[in-house]
Short mmCIF file of C-alpha atoms and ligand atoms in Angstrom, two decimals:
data_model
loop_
_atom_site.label_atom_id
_atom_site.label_comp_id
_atom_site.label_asym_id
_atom_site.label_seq_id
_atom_site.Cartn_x
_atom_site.Cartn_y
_atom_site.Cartn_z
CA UNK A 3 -4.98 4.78 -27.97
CA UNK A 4 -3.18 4.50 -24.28
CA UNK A 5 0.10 5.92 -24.14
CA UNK A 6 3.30 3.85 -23.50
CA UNK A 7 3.58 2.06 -20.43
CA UNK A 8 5.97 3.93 -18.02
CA UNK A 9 9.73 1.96 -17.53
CA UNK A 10 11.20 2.02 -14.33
CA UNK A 11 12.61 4.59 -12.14
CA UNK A 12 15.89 6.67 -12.56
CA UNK A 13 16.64 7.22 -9.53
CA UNK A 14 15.17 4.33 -7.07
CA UNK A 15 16.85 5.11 -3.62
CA UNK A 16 14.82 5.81 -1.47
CA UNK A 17 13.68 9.78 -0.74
CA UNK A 18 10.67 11.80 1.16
CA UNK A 19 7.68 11.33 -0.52
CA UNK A 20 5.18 12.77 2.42
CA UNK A 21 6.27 17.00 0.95
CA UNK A 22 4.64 20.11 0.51
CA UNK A 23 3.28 19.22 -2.51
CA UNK A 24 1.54 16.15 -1.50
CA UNK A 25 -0.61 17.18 1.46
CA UNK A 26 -3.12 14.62 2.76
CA UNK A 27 -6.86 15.83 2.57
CA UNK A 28 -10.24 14.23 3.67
CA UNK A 29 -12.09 12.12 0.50
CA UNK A 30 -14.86 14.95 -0.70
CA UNK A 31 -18.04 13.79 -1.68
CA UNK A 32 -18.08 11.65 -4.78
CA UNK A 33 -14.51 10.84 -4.15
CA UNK A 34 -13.76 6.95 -4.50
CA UNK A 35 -12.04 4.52 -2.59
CA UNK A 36 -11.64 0.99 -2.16
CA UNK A 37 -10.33 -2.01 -1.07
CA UNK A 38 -6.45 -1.08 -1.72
CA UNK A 39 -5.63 0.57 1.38
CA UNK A 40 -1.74 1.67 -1.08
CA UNK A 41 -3.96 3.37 -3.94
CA UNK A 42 -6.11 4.84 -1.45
CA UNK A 43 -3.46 6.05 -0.08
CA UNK A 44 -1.86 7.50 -3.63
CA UNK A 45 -5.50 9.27 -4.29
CA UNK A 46 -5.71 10.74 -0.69
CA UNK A 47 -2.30 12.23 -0.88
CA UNK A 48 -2.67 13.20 -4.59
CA UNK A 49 -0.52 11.29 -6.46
CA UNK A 50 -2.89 9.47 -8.06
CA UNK A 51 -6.12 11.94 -8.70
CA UNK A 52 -8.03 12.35 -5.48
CA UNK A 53 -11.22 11.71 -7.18
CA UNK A 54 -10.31 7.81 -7.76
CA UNK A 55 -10.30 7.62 -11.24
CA UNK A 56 -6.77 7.32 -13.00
CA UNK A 57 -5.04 5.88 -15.99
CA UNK A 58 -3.38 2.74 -15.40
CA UNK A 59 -0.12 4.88 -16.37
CA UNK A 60 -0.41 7.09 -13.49
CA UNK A 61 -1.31 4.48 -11.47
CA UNK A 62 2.25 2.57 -12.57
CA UNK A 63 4.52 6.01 -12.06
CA UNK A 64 2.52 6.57 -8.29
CA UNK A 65 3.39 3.08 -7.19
CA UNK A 66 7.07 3.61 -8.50
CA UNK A 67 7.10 7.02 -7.50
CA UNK A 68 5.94 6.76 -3.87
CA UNK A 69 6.14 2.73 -3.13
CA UNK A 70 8.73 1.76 -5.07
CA UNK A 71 6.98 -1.01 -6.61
CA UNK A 72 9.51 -2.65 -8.77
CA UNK A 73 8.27 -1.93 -12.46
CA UNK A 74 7.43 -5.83 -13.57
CA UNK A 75 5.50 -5.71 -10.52
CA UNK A 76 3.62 -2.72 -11.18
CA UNK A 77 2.84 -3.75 -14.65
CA UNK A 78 1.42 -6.89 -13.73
CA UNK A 79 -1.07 -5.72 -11.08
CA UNK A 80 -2.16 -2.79 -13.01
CA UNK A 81 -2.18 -4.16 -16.40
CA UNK A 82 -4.57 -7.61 -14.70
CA UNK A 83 -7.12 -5.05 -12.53
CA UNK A 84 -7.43 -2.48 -15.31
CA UNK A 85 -8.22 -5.03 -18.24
CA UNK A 86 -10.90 -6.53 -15.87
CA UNK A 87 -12.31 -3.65 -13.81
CA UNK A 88 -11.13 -0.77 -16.07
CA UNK A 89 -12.75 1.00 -19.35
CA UNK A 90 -10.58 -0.30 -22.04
CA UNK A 91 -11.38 2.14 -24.42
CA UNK A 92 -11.38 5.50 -22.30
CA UNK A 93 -8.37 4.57 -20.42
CA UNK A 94 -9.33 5.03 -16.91
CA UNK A 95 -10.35 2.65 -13.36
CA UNK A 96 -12.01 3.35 -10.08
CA UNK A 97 -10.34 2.35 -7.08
CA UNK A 98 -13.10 1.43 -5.69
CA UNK A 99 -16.67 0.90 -7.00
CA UNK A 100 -18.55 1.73 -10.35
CA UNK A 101 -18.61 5.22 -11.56
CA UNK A 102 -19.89 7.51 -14.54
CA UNK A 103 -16.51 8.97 -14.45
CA UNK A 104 -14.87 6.18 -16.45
CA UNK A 105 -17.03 7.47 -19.58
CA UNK A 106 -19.58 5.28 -21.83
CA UNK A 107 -19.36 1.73 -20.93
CA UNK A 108 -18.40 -0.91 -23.72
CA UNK A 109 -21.08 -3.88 -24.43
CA UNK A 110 -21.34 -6.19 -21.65
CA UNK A 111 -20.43 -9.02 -20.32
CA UNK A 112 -17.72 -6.46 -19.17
CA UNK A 113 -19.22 -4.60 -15.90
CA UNK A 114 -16.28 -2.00 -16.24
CA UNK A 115 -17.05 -2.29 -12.42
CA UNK A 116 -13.78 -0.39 -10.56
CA UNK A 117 -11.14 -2.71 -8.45
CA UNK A 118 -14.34 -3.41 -5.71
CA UNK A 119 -15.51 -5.91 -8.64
CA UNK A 120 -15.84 -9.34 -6.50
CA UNK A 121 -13.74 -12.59 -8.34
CA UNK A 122 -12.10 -10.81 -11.26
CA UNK A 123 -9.67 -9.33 -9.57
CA UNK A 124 -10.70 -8.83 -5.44
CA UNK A 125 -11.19 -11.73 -3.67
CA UNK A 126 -11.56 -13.73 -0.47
CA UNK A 127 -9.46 -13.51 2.84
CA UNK A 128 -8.42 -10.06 2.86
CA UNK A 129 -6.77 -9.21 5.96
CA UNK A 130 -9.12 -6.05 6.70
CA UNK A 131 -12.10 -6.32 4.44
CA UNK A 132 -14.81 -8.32 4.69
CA UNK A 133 -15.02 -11.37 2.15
CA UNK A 134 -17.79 -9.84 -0.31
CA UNK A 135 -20.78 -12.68 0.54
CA UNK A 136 -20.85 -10.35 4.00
CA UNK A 137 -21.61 -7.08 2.17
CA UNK A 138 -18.74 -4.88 1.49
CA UNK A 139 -15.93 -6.10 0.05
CA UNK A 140 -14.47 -2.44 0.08
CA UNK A 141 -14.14 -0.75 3.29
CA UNK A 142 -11.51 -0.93 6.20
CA UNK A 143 -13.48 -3.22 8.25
CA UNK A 144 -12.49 -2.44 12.26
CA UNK A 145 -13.24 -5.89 13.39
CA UNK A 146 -10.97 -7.47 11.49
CA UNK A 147 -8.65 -4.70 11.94
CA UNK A 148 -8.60 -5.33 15.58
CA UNK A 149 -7.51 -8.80 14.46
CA UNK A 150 -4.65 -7.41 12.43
CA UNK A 151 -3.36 -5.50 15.61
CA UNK A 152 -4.24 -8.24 17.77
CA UNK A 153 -2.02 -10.98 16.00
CA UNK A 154 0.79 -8.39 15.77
CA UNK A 155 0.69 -8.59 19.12
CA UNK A 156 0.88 -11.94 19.88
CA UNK A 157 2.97 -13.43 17.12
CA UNK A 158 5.06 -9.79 16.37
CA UNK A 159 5.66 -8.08 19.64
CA UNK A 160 3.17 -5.78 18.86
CA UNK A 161 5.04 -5.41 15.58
CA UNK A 162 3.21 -6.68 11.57
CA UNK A 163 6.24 -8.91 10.12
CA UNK A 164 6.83 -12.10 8.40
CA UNK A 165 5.94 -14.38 10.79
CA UNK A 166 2.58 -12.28 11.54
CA UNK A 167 1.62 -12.12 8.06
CA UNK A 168 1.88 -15.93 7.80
CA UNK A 169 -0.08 -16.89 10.65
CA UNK A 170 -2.81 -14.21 9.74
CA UNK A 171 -3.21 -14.96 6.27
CA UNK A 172 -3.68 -18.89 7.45
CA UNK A 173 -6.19 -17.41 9.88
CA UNK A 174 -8.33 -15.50 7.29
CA UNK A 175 -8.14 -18.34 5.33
CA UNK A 176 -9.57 -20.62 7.86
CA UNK A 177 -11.82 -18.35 8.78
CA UNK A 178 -13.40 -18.07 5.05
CA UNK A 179 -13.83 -21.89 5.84
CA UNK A 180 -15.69 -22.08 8.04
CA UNK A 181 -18.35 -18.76 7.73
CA UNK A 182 -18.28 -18.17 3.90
CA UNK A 183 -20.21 -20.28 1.86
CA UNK A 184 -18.82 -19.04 -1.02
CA UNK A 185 -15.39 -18.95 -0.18
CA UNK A 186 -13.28 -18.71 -3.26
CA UNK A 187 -9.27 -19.46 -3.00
CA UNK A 188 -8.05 -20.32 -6.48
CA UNK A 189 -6.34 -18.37 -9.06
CA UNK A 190 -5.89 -15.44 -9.12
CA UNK A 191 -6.86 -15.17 -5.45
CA UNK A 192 -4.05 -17.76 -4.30
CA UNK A 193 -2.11 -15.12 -6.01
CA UNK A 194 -3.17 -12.02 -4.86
CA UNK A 195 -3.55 -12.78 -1.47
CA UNK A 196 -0.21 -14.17 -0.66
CA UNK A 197 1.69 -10.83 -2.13
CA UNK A 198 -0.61 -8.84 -0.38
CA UNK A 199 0.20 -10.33 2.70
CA UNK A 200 3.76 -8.69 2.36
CA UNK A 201 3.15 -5.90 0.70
CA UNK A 202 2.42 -3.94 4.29
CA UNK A 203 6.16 -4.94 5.30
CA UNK A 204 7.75 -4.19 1.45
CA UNK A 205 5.78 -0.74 0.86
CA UNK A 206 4.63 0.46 4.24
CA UNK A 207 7.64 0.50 6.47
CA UNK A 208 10.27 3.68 6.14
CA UNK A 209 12.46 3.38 3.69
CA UNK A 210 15.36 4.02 6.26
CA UNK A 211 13.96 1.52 8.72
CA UNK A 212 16.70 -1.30 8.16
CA UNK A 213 14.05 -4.07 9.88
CA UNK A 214 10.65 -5.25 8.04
CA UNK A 215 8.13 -4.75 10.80
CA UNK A 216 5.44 -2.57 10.52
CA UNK A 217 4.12 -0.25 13.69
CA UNK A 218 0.29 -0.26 14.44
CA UNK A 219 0.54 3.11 14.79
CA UNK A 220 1.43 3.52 10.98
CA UNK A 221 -0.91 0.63 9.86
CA UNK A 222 -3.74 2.15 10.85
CA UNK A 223 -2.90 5.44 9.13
CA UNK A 224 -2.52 3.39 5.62
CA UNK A 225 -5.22 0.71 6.11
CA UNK A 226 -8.00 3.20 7.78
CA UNK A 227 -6.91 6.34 7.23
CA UNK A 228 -5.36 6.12 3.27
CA UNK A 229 -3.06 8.52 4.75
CA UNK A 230 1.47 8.35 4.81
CA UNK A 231 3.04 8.88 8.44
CA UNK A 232 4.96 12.01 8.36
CA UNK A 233 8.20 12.52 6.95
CA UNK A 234 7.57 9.24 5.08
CA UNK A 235 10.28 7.85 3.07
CA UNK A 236 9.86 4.99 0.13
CA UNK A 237 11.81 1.56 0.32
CA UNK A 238 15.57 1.74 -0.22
CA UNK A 239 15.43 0.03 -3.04
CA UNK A 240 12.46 -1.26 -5.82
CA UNK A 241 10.87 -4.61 -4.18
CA UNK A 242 7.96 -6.49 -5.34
CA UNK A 243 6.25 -10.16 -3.64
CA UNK A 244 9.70 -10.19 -1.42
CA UNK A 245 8.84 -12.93 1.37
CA UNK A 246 5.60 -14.09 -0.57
CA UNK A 247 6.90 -17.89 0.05
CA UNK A 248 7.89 -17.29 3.43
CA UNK A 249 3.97 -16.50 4.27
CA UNK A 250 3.18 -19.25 2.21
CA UNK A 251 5.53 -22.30 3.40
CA UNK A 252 4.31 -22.54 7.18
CA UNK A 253 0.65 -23.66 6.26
CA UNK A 254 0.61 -24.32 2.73
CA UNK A 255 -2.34 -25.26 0.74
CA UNK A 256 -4.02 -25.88 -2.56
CA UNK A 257 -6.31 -23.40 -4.34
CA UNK A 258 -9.64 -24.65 -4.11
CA UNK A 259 -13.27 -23.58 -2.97
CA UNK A 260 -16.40 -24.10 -0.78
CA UNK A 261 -18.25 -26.42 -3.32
CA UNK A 262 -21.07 -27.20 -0.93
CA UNK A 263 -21.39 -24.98 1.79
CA UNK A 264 -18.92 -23.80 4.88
CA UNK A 265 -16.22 -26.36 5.78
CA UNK A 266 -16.48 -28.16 2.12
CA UNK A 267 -13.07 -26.32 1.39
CA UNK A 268 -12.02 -29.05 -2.23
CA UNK A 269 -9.20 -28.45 -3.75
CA UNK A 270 -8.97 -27.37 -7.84
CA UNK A 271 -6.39 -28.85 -9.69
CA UNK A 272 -7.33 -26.92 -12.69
CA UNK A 273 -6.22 -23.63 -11.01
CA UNK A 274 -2.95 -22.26 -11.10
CA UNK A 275 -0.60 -22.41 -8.44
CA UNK A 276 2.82 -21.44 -7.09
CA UNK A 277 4.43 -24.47 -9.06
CA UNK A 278 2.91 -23.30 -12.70
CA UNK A 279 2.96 -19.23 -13.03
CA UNK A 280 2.41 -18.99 -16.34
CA UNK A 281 -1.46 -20.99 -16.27
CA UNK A 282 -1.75 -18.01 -14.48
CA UNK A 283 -0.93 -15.58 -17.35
CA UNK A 284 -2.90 -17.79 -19.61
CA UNK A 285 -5.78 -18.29 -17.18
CA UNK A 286 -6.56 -14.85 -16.62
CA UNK A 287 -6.48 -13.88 -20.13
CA UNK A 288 -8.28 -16.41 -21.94
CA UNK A 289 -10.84 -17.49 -19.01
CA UNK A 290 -11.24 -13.98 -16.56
CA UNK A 291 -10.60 -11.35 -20.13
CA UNK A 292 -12.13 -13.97 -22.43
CA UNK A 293 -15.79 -14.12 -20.93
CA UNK A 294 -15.71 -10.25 -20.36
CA UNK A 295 -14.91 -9.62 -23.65
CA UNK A 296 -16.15 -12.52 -25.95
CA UNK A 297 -15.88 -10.86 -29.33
CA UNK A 298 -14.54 -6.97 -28.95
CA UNK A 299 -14.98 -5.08 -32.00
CA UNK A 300 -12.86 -1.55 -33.45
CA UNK A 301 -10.68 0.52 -30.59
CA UNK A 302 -12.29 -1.86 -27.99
CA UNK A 303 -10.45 -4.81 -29.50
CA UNK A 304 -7.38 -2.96 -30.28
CA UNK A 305 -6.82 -1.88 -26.98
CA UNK A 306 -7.24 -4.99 -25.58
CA UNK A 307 -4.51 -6.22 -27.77
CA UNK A 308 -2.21 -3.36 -26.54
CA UNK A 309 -3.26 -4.15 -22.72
CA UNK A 310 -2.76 -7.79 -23.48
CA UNK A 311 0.57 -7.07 -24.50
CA UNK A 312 1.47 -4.44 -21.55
CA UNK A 313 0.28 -7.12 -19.18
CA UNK A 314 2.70 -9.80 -20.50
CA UNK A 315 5.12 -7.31 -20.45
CA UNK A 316 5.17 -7.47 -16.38
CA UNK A 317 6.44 -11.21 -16.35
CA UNK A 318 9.67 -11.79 -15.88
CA UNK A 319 11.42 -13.46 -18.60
CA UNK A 320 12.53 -16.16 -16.17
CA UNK A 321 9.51 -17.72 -16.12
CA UNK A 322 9.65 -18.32 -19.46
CA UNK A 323 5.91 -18.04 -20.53
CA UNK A 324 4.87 -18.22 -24.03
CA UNK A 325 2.52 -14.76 -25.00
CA UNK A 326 -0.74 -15.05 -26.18
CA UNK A 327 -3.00 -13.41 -28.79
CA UNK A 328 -6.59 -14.16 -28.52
CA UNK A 329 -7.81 -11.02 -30.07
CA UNK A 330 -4.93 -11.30 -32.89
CA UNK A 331 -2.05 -8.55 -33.09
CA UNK A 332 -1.81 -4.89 -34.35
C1 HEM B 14 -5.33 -5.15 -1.82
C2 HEM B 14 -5.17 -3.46 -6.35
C3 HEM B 14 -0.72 -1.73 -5.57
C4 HEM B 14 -1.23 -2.78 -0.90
C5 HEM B 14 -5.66 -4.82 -3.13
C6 HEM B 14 -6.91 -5.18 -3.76
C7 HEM B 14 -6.87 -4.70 -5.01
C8 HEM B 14 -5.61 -4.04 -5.20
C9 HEM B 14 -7.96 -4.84 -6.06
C10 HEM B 14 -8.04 -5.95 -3.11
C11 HEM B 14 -7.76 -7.42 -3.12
C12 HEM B 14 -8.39 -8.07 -1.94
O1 HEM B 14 -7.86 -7.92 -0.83
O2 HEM B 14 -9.42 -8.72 -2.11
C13 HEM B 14 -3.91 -2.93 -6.56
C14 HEM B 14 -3.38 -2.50 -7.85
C15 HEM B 14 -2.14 -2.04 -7.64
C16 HEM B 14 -1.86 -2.16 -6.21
C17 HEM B 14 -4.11 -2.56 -9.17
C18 HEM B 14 -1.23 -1.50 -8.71
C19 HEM B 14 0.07 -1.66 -8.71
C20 HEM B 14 -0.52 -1.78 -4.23
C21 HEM B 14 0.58 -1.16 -3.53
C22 HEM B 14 0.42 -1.47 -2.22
C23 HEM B 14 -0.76 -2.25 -2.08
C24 HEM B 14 1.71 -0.35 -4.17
C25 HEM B 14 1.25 -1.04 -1.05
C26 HEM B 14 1.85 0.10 -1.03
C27 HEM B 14 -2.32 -3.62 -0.79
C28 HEM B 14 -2.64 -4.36 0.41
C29 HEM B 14 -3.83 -5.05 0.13
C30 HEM B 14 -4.19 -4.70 -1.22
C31 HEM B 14 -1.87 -4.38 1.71
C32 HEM B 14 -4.53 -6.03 1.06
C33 HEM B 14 -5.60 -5.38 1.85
C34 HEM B 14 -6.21 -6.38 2.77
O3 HEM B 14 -5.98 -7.59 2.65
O4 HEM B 14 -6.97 -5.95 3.68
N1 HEM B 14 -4.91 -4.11 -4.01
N2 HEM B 14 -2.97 -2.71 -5.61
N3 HEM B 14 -1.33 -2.41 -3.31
N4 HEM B 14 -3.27 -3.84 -1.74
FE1 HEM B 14 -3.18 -3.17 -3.62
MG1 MG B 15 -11.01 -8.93 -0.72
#
């Protein structure tokens, strides 16, 4: 069975997390990455294990530990990628793409895949991969990198803030448009993209830097090299989607999809949105769990029950969502 799920921090100031102990080395051969240039980061610097494979525990006390992720936060993104790319029943996830090293896979549908699985979890519009109909879905892409620094430039004085990360994210998204066929924008994508459009400024800048602007200079040692700037310190204080709106506001839009083709971008009213979180919660566990794991049997089913429940537990009580218990209780 998987161990409890880690609380938050004791001490959350901020503090020097680039030491001694935590040197930055090269990936070795067989080592994975993938397309989350923070967990890359976690693996390359050994605080998550530098092979790519780790419990979604450790991965909750790295974030915490070295990001300060707030811990609903942490839950929630951990808890949602491991029960779709993760094996349930060996308690480990790639980063990145398939691997033996997450034991016997469980009967399918499940592909047990690693976080590079396209549409469970990793989606369109990233802001330096490639959308996956183009290949690789994985790897810090330079091209759109150069776009990255290049809006920085123009819309941050050469600085990644808010008002960057707004006007890129509508420019990937217009971009997916118009080249990708396939383009796929509803939940959780809406989702995932919009945090991930601040999580650069919430997790990447110096915890001692009072302004939210992120140098090129240290972006490209996170997004291409997985690797902290030295004498790194974590965020002041735990933060989570801080600003997610913000990005949002200036060009909002519905989730939808290329039904026919580039340019065919329709609009899904069935998906989840800003304005109804918890079809989100719902969504994702009876729709994106549900057809990976139609009828679980033994530990299979009871861990999903206990990672059903550790993923509910990352929702703030606020939103007031109801918990639900497809594969009954233990
Ligand atoms: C992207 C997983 C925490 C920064 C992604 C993606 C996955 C992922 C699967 C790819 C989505 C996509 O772009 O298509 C996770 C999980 C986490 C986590 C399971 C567990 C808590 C973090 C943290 C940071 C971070 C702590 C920052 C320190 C990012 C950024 C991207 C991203 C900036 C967007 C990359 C891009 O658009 O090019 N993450 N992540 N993530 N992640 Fe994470
Ligand atoms: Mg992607």
């Amino acid at each position: 069975r998987p161990g409890n799920t880690p609380g938050p921090l004791k001490y959350n100031g901020t503090k020097l997390i680039y030491d001694k102990d935590h040197e930055w080395q090269p990936t070795k051969p067989g080592d994975i990455r993938g397309p989350c240039p923070g967990l890359n980061t976690l693996a390359s610097h050994g605080y998550l294990p530098r092979n790519g494979v780790a419990t979604p525990a450790q991965i909750i006390n790295a974030v915490q530990e070295c990001f300060n992720m707030e811990n609903l936060t942490a839950r929630f993104l951990t808890y949602a990628a491991f029960l779709v790319d993760g094996n349930l029943v060996t308690d480990l996830l790639s980063i990145g793409g398939k691997t033996k090293l997450t034991g016997p896979d469980s009967p399918g549908p499940a592909t047990i895949g690693g976080l590079s699985t396209h549409a469970v979890f990793e989606g369109d519009s990233s802001m330096t991969r490639a959308d996956d109909f183009f290949g690789d879905n994985s790897s810090f892409n330079q091209t759109l990198f150069n776009q990255f620094v290049d809006f920085s430039n123009r819309f941050g004085d050469g600085l990644y803030n808010l008002t960057v990360a707004a006007e890129l994210r509508n420019q990937r998204i217009k971009e997916s448009i118009a080249t990708n066929p396939k383009f796929d924008f509803t939940s959780p994508r809406f989702f995932t993209a919009y945090a991930e459009s601040v999580f650069p400024l919430n997790f990447f800048v110096d915890g001692r830097n009072p302004v939210r602007a992120l140098s090129m200079e240290n972006a490209n040692l996170f997004f291409r090299d997985m690797r902290f700037p030295v004498d790194f310190h974590r965020a002041a204080a735990p933060i989570g989607g801080k600003g997610l709106r913000d990005v949002f506001a200036p060009y909002p839009i519905k989730p939808g999809k290329n039904i026919n083709g580039i340019n065919t971008y329709t609009p899904d009213p069935t998906s989840a949105d800003f304005d109804n979180f918890c079809l989100l919660y719902t969504d994702f566990v009876t729709k994106t769990v549900g057809s990976l794991y139609p009828n679980p049997q033994g530990v299979l089913r009871t861990n999903l029950i206990i990672n059903l429940r550790n993923f509910y537990s990352g929702i703030d009580a606020d939103e007031n969502c109801t918990e639900i218990f497809p594969y009954g209780k233990v």
